[in-house]
Tab-separated table of C-alpha atoms and ligand atoms in Angstrom:
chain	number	residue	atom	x	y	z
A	1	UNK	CA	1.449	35.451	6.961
A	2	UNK	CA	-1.169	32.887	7.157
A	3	UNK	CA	0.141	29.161	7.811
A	4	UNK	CA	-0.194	26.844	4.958
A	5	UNK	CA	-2.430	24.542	7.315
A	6	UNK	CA	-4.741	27.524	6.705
A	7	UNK	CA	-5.229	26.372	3.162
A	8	UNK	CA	-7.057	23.411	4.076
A	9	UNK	CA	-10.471	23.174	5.964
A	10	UNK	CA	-10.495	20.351	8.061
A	11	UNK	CA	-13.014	17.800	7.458
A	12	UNK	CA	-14.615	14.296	8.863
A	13	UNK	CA	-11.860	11.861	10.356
A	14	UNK	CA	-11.306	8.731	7.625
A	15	UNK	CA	-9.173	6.354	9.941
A	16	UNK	CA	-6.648	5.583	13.052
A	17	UNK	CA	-3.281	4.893	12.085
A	18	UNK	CA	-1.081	3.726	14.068
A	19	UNK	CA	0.301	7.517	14.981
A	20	UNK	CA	-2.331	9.676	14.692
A	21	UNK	CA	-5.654	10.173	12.435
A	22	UNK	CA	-6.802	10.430	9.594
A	23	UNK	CA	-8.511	13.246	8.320
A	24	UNK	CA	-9.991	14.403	5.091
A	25	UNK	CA	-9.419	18.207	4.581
A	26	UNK	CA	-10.347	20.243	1.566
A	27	UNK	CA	-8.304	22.847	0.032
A	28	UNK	CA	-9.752	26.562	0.442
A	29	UNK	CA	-9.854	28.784	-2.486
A	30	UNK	CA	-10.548	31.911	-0.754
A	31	UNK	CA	-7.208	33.190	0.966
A	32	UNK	CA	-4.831	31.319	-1.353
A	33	UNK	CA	-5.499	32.357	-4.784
A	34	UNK	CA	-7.649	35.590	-5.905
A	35	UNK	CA	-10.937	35.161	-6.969
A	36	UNK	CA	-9.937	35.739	-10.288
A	37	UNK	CA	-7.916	32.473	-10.281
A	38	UNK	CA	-10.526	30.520	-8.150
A	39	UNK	CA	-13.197	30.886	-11.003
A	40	UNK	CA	-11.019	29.906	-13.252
A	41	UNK	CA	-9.999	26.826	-11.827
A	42	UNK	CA	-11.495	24.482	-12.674
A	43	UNK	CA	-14.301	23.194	-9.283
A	44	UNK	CA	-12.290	20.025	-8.599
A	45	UNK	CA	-9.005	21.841	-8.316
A	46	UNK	CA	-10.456	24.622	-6.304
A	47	UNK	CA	-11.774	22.254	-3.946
A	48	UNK	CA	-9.733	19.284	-3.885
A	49	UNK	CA	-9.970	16.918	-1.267
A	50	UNK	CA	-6.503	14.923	0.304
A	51	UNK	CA	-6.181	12.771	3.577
A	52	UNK	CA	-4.256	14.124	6.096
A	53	UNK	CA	-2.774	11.912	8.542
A	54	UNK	CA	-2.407	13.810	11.611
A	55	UNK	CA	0.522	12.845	14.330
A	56	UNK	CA	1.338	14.305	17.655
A	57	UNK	CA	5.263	13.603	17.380
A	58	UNK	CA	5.613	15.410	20.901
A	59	UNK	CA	4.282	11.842	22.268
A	60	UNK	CA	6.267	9.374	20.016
A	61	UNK	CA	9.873	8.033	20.948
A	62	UNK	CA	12.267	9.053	18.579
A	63	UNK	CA	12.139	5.360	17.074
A	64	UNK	CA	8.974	6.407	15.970
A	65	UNK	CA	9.634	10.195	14.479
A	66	UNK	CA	12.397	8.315	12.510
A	67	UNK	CA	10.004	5.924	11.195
A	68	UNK	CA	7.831	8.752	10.039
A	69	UNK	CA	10.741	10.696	8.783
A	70	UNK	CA	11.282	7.828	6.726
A	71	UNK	CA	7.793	7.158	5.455
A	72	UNK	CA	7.937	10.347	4.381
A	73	UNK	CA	10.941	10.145	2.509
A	74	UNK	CA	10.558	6.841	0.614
A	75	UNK	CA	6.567	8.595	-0.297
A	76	UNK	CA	7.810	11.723	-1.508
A	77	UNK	CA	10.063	9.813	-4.176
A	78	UNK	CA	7.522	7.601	-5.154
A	79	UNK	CA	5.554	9.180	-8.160
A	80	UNK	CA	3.438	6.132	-9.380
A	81	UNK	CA	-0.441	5.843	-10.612
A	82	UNK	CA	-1.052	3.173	-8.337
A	83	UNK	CA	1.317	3.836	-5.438
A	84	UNK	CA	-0.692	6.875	-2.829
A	85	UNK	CA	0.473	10.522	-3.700
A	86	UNK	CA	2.528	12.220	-1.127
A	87	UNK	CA	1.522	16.169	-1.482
A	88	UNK	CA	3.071	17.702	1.131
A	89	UNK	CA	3.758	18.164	5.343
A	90	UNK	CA	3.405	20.954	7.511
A	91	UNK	CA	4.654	21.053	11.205
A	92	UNK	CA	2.811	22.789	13.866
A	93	UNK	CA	5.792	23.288	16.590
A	94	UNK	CA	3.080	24.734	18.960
A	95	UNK	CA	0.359	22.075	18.965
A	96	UNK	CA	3.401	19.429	18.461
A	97	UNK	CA	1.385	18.250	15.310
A	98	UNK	CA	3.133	16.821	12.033
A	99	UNK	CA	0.619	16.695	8.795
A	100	UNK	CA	1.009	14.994	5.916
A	101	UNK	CA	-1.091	15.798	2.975
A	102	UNK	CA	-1.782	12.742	0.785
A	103	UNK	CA	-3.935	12.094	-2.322
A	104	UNK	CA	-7.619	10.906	-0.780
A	105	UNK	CA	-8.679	7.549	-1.487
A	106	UNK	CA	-12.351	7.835	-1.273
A	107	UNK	CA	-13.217	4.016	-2.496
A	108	UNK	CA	-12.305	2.327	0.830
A	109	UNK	CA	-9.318	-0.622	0.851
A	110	UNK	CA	-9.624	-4.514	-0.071
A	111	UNK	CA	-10.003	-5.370	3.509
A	112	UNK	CA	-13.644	-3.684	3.064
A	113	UNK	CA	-14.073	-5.231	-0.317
A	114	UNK	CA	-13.762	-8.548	0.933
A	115	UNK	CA	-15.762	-8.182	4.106
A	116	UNK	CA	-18.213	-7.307	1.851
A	117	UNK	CA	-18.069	-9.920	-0.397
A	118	UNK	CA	-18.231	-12.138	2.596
A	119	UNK	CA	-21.316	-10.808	4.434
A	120	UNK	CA	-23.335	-10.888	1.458
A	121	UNK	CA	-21.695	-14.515	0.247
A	122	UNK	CA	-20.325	-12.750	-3.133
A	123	UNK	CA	-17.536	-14.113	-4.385
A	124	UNK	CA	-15.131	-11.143	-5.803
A	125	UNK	CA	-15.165	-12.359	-9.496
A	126	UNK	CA	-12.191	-13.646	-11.154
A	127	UNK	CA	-11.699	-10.394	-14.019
A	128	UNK	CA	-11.977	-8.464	-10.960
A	129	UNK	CA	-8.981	-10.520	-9.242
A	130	UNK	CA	-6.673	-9.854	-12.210
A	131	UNK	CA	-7.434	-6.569	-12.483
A	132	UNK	CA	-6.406	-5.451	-8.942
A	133	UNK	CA	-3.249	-8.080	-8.846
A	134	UNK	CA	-2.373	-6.313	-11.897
A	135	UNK	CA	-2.545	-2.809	-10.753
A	136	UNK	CA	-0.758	-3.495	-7.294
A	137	UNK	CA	1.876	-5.308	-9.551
A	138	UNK	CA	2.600	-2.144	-11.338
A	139	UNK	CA	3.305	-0.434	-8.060
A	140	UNK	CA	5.033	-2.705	-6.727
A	141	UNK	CA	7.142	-3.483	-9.620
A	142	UNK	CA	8.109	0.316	-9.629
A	143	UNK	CA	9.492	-0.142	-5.729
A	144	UNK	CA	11.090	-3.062	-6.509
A	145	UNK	CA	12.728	-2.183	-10.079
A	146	UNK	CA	13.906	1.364	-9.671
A	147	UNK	CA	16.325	1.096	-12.308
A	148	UNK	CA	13.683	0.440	-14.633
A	149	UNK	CA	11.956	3.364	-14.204
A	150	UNK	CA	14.381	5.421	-12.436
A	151	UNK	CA	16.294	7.803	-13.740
A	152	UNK	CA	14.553	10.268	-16.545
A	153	UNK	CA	11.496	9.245	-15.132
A	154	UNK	CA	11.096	12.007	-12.479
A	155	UNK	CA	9.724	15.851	-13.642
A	156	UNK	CA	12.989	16.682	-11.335
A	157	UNK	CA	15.030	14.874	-12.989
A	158	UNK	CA	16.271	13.252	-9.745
A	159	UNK	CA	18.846	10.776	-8.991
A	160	UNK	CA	18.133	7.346	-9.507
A	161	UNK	CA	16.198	5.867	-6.303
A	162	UNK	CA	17.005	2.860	-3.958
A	163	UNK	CA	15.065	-0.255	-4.352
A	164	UNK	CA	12.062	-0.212	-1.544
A	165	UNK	CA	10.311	-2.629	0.021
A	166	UNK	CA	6.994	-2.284	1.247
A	167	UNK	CA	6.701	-4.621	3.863
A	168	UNK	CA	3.717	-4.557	5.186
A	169	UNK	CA	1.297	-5.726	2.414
A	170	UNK	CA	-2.063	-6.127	3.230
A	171	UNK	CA	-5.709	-5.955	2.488
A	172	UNK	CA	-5.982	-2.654	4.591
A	173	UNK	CA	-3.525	-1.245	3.025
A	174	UNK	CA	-4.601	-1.406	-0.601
A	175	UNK	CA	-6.812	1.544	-0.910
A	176	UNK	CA	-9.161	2.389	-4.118
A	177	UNK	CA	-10.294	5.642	-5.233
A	178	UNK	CA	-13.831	6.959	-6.364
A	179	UNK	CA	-12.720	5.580	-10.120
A	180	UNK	CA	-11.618	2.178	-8.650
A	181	UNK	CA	-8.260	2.482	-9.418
A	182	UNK	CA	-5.968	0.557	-6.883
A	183	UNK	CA	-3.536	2.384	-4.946
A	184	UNK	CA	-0.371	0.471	-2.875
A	185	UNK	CA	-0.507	2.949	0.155
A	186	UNK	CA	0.694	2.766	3.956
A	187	UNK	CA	4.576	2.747	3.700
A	188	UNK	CA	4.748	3.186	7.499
A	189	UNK	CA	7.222	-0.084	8.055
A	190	UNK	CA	8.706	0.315	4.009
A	191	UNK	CA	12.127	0.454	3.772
A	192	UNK	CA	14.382	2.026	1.548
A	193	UNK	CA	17.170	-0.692	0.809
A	194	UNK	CA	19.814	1.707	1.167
A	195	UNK	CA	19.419	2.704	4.533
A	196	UNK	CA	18.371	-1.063	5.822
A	197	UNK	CA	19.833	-3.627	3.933
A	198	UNK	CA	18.448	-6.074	5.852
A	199	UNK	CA	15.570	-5.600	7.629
A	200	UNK	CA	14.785	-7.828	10.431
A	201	UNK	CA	12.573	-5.875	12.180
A	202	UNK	CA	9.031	-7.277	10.734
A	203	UNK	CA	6.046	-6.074	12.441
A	204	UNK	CA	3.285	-6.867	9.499
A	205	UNK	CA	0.230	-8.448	10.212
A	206	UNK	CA	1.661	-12.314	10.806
A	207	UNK	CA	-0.989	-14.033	8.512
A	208	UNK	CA	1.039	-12.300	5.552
A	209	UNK	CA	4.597	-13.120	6.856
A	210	UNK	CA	6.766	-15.547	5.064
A	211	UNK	CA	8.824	-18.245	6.058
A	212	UNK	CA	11.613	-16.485	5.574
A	213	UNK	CA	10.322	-14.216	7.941
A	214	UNK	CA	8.942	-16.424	10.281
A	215	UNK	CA	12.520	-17.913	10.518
A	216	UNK	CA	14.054	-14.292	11.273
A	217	UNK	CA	16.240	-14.451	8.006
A	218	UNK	CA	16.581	-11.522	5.863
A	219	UNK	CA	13.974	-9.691	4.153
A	220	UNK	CA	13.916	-8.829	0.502
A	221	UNK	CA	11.608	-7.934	-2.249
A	222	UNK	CA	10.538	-11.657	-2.685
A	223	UNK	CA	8.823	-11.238	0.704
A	224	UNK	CA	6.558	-8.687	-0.559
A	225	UNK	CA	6.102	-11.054	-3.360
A	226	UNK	CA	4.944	-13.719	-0.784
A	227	UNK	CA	2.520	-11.077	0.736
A	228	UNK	CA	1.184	-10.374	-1.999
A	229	UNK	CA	0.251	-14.239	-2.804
A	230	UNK	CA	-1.552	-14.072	0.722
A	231	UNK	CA	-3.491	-11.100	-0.313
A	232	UNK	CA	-4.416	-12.482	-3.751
A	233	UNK	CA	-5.053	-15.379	-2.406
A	234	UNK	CA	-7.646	-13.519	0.056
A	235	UNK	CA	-9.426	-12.372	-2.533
A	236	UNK	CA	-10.640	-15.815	-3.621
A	237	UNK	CA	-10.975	-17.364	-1.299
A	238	UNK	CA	-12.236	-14.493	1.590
A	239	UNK	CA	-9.611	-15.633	4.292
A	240	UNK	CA	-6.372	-15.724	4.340
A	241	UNK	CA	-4.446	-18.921	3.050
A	242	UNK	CA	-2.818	-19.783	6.684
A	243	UNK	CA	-4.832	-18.403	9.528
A	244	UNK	CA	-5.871	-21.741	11.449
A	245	UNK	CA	-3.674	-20.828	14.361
A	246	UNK	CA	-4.269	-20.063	17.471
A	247	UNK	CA	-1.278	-18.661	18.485
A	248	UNK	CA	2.147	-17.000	16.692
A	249	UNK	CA	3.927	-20.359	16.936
A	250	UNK	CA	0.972	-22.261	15.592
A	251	UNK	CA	0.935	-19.682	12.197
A	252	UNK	CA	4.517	-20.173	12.282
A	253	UNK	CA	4.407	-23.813	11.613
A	254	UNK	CA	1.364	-23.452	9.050
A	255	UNK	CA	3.154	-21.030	7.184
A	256	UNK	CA	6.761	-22.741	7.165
A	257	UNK	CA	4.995	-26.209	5.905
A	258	UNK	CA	3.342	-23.997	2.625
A	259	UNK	CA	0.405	-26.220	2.430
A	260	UNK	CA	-1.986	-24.190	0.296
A	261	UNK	CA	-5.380	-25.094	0.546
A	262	UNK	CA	-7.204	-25.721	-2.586
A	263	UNK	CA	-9.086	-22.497	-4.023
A	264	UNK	CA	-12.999	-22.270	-3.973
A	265	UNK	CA	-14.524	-23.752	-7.080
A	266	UNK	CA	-15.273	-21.142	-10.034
A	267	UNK	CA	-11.750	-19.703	-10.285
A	268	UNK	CA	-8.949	-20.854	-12.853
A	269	UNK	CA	-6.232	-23.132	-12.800
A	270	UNK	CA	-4.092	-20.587	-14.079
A	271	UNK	CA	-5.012	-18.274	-11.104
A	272	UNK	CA	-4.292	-21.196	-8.590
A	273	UNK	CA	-1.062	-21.646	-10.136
A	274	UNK	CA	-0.208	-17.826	-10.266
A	275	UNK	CA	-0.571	-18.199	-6.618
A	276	UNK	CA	1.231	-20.918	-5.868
A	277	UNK	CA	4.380	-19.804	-7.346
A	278	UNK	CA	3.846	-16.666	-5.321
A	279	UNK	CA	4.035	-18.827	-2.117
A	280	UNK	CA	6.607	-20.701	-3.029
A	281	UNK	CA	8.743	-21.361	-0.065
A	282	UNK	CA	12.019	-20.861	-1.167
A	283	UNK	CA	12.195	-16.552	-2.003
A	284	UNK	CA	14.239	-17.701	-4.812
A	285	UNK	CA	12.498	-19.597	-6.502
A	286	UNK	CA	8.967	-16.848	-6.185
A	287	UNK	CA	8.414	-14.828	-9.288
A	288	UNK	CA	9.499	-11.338	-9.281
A	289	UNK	CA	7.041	-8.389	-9.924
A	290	UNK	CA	8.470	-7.867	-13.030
A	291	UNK	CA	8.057	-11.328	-14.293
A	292	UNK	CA	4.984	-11.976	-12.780
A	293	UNK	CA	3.524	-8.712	-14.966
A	294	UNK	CA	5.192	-10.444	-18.155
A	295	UNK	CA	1.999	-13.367	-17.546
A	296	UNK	CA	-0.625	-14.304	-20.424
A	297	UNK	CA	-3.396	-13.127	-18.581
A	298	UNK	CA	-2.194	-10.222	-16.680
A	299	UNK	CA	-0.139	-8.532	-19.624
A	300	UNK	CA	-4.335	-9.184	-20.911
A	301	UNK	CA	-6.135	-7.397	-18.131
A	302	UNK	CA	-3.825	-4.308	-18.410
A	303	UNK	CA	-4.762	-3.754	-22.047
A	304	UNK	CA	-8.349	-4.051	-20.933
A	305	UNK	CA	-7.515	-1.165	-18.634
A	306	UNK	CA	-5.619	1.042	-20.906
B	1	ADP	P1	-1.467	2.650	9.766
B	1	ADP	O1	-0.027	2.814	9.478
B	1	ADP	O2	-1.732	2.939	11.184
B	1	ADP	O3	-2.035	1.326	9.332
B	1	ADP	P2	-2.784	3.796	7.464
B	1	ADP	O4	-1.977	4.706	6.611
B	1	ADP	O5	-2.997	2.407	6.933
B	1	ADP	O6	-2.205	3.805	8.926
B	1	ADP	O7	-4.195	4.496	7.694
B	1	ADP	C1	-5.167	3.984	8.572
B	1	ADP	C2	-6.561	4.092	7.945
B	1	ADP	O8	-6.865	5.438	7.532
B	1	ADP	C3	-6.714	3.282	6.681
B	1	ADP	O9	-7.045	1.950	6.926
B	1	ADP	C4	-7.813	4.040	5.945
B	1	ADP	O10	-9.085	3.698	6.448
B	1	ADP	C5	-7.532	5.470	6.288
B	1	ADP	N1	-6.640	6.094	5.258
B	1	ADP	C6	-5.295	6.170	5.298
B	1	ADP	N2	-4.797	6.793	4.225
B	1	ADP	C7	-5.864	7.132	3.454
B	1	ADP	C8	-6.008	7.819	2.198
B	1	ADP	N3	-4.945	8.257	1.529
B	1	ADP	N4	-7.259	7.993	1.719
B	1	ADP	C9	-8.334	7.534	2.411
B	1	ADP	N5	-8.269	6.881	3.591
B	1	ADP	C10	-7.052	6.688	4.124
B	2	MG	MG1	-2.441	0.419	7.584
């Protein structure tokens, strides 16, 4: 019987992750369904395209498998418009290779968007800003707010799912897709609640850490929120809002006093003030997704998009 990594022609390397590559494959047509069925499909479906991060798990410590085992788990559950489709894994014992098949982003990440808009002095404009905090709201308010969407919700009528957190968000791991549409992807350090219920073990990119962080105290979904604030923050202003440090301790300090420089000139108070609350020191007192999807001018840009 042919393997099911037969079913998908192996194409140009997209990325390094932090296991393995990145690969974009395409799905045969010949082989898998009869000819009949391949003219009938429709070209797209025939040949679809996913990414297909590729790890050698023979070389990882079995910290590591568990972390994939678990990336796995919390994407396979996740069943969102804006959050990166899991399709499906395949093992190769022999080769010691794990695959897992994911929906292809083919419109980059916001790390590339704002390098762009940096090179060629472009400010990302403001419509633009809404519209992608909106969309990674939506995702994230789905991780955060299981309940809300929970159970029902799922073709399989599954169980209700544990609140996760993603943990690690970042420009690079926002990824777009040919139509633009924002997709929350990377779950490599998420953690289901459940399993962690607090999770001290951090490794994000320290420009996006929060103070709570920073002070090793516990981690919950208000410190995505906070991560989030960096990132929007980003997108206005091209660099991160604490980065002036030299070393950890240094970005430690910045962060822990919360002085937020002022945004460049051409984007709204109401932004500015969006963003603040975001990086509000105290977790408590930061909105929530929910709440922050419940504001004037975002509940705005996502009837623009529907
Ligand atoms: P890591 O955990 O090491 O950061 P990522 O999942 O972020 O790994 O992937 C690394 C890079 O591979 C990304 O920055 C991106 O360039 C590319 N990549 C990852 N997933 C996809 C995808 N679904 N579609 C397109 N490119 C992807
Ligand atoms: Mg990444």
């Amino acid at each position: 019987m042919a393997s099911p990594l037969d079913q998908y022609e192996p194409l140009d390397i997209i990325g390094t992750g932090s296991f393995g590559i990145i690969r974009k494959v395409r799905r045969k047509a010949d082989g898998v369904v009869s000819r009949v069925a391949v003219r009938s499909l429709a070209g797209a479906d025939a040949l679809q395209i996913f990414a297909r991060k590729e790890l050698n798990f023979e070389r990882m410590s079995e910290r590591d498998r568990k972390q994939i085992v678990s990336e796995v788990n919390i994407l396979k559950d996740l069943h969102h418009e804006h959050i990166v489709r899991y399709h499906d894994r395949h093992v190769d014992r022999d080769a010691g290779v794990l695959y897992i098949l994911m929906e292809y982003c083919g419109g980059g990440d916001l790390a590339s968007v704002i390098k762009q808009a940096q090179r060629h002095s472009r400010p990302i404009p403001e419509d633009t800003v809404w519209n992608y905090f909106m969309q990674i709201l939506l995702a994230l308010n789905h991780c955060h707010h299981p309940q809300v969407h929970g159970r029902g919700s799922d073709v399989d009528g599954r169980e209700k799912r544990a609140q996760i957190l993603h943990r690690d968000i970042k420009p690079d791991n926002i990824f777009l897709d040919e139509n633009h549409i924002v997709k929350l992807g990377d779950f490599g350090l998420s953690k289901a609640l459940v399993q962690a219920s607090f999770a001290n073990t951090y490794v994000g990119t320290p420009y996006y850490m929060s103070p709570e962080l920073m002070q090793e105290k516990a981690y919950d979904s208000k410190s995505d929120i906070w991560s989030l604030g960096c990132l929007i923050y980003e997108l206005c202003a091209l660099k991160p809002p604490f980065h002036e440090a030299k070393t950890h301790a240094e970005l430690s300090i910045l962060i822990r006093n919360g002085r937020i420089p002022p945004l460049p000139k051409g984007y709204s108070t109401s932004l500015s003030n969006v963003i603040k609350s975001m990086l509000n020191l105290n977790p408590a007192m930061r909105p929530s997704a929910a709440q922050l999807l419940a504001h004037e001018r975002l509940d705005l840009a996502f009837k623009v998009n529907e």
